[in-house]
PDB file of C-alpha atoms in Angstrom:
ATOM      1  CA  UNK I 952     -24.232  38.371  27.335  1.00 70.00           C
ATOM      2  CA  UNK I 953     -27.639  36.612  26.535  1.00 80.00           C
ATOM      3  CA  UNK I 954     -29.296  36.932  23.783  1.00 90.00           C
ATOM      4  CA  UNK I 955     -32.689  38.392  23.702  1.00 93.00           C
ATOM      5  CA  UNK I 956     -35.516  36.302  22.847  1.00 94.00           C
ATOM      6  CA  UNK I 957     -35.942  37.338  19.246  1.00 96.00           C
ATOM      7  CA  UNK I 958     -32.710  36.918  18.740  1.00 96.00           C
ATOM      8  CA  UNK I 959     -32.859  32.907  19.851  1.00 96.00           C
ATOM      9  CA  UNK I 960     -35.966  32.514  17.909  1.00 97.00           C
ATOM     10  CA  UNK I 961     -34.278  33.879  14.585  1.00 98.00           C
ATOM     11  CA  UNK I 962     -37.291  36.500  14.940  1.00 98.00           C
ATOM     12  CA  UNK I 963     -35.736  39.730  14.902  1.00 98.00           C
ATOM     13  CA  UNK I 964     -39.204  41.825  14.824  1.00 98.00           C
ATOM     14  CA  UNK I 965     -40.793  39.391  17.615  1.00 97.00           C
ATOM     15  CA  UNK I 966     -43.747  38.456  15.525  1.00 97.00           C
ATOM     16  CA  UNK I 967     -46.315  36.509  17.663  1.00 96.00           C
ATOM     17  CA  UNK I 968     -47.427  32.944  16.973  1.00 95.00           C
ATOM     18  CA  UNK I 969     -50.355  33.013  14.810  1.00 94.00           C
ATOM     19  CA  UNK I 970     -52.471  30.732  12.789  1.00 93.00           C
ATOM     20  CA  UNK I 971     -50.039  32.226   9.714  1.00 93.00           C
ATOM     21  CA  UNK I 972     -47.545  30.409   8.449  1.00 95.00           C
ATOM     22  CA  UNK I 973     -44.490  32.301   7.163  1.00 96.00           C
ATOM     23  CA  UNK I 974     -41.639  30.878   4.568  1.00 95.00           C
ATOM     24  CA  UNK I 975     -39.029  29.583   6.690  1.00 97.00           C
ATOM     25  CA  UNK I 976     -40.643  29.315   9.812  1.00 97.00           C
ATOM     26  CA  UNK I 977     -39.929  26.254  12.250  1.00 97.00           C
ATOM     27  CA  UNK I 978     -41.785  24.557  15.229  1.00 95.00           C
ATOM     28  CA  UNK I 979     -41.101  27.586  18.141  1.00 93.00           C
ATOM     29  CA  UNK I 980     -40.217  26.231  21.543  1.00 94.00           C
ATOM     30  CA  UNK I 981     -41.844  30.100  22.463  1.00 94.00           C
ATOM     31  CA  UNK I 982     -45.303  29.797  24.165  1.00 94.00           C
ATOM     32  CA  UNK I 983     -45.397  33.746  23.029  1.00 95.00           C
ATOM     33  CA  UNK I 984     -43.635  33.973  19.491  1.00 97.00           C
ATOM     34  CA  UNK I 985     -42.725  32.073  16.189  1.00 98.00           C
ATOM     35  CA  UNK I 986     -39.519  30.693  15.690  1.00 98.00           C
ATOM     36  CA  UNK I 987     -37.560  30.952  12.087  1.00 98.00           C
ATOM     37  CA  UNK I 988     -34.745  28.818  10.404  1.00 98.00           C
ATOM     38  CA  UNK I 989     -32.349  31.710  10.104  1.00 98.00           C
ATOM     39  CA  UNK I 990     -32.353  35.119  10.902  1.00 98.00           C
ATOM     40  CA  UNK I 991     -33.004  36.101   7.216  1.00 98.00           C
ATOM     41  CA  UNK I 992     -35.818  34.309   7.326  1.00 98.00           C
ATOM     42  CA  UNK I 993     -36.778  36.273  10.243  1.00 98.00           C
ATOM     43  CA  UNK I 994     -36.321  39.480   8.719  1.00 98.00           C
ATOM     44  CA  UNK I 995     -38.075  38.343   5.685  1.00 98.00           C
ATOM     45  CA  UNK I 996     -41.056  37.652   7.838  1.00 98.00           C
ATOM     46  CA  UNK I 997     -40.447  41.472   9.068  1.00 98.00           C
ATOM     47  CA  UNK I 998     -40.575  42.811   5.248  1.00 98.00           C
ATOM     48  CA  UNK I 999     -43.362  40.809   4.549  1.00 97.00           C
ATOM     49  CA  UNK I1000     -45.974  41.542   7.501  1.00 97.00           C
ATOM     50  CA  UNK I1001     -45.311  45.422   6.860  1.00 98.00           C
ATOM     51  CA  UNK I1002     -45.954  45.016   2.972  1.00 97.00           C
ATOM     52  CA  UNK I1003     -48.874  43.560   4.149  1.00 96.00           C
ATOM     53  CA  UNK I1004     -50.067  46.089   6.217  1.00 97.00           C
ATOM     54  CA  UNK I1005     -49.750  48.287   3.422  1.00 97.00           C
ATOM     55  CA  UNK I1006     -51.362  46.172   0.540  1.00 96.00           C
ATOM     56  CA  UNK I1007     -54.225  44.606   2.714  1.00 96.00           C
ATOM     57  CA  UNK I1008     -54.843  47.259   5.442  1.00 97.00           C
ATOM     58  CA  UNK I1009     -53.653  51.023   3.968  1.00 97.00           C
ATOM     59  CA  UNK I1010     -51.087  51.412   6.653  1.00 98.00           C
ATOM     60  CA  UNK I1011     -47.860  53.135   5.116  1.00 96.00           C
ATOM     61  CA  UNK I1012     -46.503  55.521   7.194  1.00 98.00           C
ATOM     62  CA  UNK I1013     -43.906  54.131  11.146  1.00 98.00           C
ATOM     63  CA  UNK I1014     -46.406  55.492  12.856  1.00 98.00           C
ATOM     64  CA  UNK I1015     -49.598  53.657  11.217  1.00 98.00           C
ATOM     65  CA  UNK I1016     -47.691  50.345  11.028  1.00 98.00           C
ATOM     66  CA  UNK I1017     -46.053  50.055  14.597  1.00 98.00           C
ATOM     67  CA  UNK I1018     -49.423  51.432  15.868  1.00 97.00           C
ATOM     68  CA  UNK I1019     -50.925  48.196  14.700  1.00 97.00           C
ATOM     69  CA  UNK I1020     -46.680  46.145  15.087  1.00 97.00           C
ATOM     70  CA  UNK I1021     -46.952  47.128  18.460  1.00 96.00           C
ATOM     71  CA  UNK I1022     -49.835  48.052  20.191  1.00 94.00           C
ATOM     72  CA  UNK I1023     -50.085  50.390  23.519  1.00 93.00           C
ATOM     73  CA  UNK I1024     -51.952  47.592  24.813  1.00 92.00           C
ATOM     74  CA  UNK I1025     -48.502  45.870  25.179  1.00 89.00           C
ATOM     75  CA  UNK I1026     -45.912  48.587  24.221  1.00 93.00           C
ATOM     76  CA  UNK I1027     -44.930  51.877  24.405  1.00 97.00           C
ATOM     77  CA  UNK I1028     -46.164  53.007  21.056  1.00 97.00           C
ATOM     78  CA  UNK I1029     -45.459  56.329  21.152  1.00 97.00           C
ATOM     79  CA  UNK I1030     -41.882  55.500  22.017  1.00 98.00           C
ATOM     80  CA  UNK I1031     -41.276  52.822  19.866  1.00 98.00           C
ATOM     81  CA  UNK I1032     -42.809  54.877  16.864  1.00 98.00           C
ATOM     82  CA  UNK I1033     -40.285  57.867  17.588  1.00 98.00           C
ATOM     83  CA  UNK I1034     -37.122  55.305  18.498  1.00 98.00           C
ATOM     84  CA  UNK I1035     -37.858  53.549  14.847  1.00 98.00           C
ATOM     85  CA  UNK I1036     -38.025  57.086  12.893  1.00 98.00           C
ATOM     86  CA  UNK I1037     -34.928  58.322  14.761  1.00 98.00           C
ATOM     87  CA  UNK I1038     -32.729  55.379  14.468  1.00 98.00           C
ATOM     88  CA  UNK I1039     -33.942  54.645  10.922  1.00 98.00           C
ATOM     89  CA  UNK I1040     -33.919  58.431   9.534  1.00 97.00           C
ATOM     90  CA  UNK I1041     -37.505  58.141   8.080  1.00 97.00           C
ATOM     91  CA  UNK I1042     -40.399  60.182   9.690  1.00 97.00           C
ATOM     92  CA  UNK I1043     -43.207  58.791  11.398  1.00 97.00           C
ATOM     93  CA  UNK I1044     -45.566  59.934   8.729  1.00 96.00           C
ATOM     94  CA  UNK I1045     -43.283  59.690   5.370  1.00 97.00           C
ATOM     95  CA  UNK I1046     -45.499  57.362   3.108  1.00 97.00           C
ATOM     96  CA  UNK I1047     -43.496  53.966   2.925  1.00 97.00           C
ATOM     97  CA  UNK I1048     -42.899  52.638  -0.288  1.00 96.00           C
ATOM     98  CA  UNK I1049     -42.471  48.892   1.350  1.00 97.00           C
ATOM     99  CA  UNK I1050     -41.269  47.426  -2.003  1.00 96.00           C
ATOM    100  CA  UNK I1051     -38.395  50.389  -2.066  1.00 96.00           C
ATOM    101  CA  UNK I1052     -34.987  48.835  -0.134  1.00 97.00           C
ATOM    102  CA  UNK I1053     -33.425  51.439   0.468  1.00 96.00           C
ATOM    103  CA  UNK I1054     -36.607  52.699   2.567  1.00 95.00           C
ATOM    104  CA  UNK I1055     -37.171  49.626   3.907  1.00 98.00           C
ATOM    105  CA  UNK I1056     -34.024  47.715   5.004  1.00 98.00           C
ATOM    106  CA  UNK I1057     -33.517  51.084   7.583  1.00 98.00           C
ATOM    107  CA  UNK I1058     -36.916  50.596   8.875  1.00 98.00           C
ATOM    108  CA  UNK I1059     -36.747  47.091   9.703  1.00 98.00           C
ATOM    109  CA  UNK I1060     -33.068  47.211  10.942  1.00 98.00           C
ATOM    110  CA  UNK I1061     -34.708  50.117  13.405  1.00 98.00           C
ATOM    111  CA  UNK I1062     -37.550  47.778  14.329  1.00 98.00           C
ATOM    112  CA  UNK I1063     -35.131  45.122  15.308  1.00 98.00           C
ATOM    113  CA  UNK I1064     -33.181  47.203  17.464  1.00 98.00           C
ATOM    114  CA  UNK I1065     -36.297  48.645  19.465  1.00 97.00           C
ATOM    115  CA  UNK I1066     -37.134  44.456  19.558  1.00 97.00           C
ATOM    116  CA  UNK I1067     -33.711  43.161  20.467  1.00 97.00           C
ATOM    117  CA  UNK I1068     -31.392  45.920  22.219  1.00 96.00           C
ATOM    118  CA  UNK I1069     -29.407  45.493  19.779  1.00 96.00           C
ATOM    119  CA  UNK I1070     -27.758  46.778  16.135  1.00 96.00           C
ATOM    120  CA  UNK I1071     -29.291  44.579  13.393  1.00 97.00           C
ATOM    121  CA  UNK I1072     -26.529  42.477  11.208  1.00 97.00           C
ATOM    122  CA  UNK I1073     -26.579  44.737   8.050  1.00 97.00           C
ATOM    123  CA  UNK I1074     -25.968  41.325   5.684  1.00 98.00           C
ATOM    124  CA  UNK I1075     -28.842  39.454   7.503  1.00 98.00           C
ATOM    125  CA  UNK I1076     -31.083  42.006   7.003  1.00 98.00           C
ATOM    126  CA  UNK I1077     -30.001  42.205   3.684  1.00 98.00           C
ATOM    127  CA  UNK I1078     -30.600  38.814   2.894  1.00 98.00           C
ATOM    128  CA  UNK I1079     -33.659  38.917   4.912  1.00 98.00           C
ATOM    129  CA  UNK I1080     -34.412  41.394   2.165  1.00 98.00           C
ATOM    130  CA  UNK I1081     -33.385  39.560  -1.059  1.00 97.00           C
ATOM    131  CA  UNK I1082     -35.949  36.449  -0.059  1.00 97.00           C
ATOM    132  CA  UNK I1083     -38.582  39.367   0.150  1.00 97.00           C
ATOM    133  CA  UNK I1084     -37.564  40.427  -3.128  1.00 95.00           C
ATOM    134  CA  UNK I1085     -37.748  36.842  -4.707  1.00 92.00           C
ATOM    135  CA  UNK I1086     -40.762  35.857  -3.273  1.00 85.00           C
ATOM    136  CA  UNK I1087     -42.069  39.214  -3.978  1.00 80.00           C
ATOM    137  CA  UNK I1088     -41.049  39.189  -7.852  1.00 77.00           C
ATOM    138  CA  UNK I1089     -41.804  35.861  -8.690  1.00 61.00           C
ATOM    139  CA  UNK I1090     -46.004  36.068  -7.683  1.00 53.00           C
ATOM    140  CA  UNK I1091     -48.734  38.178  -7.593  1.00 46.00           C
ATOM    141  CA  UNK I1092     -50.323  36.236  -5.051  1.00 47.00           C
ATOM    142  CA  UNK I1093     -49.935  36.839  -1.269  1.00 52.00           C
ATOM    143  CA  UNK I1094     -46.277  36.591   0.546  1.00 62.00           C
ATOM    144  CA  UNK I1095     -46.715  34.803   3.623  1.00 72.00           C
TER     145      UNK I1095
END
């Protein structure tokens, strides 16, 4: 079976190529989407865009942060909103606490599976995790 394209660019959560530059994150050979080292780093990437949606923009709730993750403009919102609740056991409108891993890690592992087709890897999203963490711990300025 091929592996979806987030899954060959070690970007779990299919975060488009921007002008920001994430820890971990390698030339992409993806007209489309960045390309990470490892899939930690990936899922790291994951963990930190959503902590930033909370800090920077107020967004801490599934449905506020795949709203703006995945707009209708290219997505099924809707769908994708109630698919990442259901598979992760959080509702769409339980406030986030995106510093909390035991919220989190089920959240992102849900994301990736709407993203990929398939069941996140557990220990890479765990170690995805512990770099957030670090990076996270160690400053108070902004993760990228």
């Amino acid at each position: 079976m091929k592996k979806s394209r987030g899954l060959r660019n070690n970007n779990p959560g299919n975060i488009r190529r921007t002008a920001t530059r994430y820890r971990g994150e390698v030339e992409s050979r993806d007209a489309a989407f960045k390309s990470f080292e490892s899939m930690p780093m990936g899922y790291r990437a994951m963990f930190v865009l959503l902590h930033t949606y909370r800090i920077k923009y107020g967004l801490n709730t599934i449905a506020e942060m795949v709203a703006r993750y995945a707009p209708p403009s290219e997505n099924d919102t809707q769908a994708y909103i109630e698919a990442v609740s259901r598979i992760s056991g959080v509702s769409t409108t339980q406030p986030l606490d995106t510093t909390e891993p035991q919220m989190m890690m089920p959240v992102v592992s849900a994301m990736s599976r709407v993203e990929n087709g398939v069941c996140a890897v557990p220990a890479e999203v765990m170690a995805g995790w512990d770099l957030f963490a670090e990076d996270n711990s160690s400053s108070s300025s902004s993760l990228k």
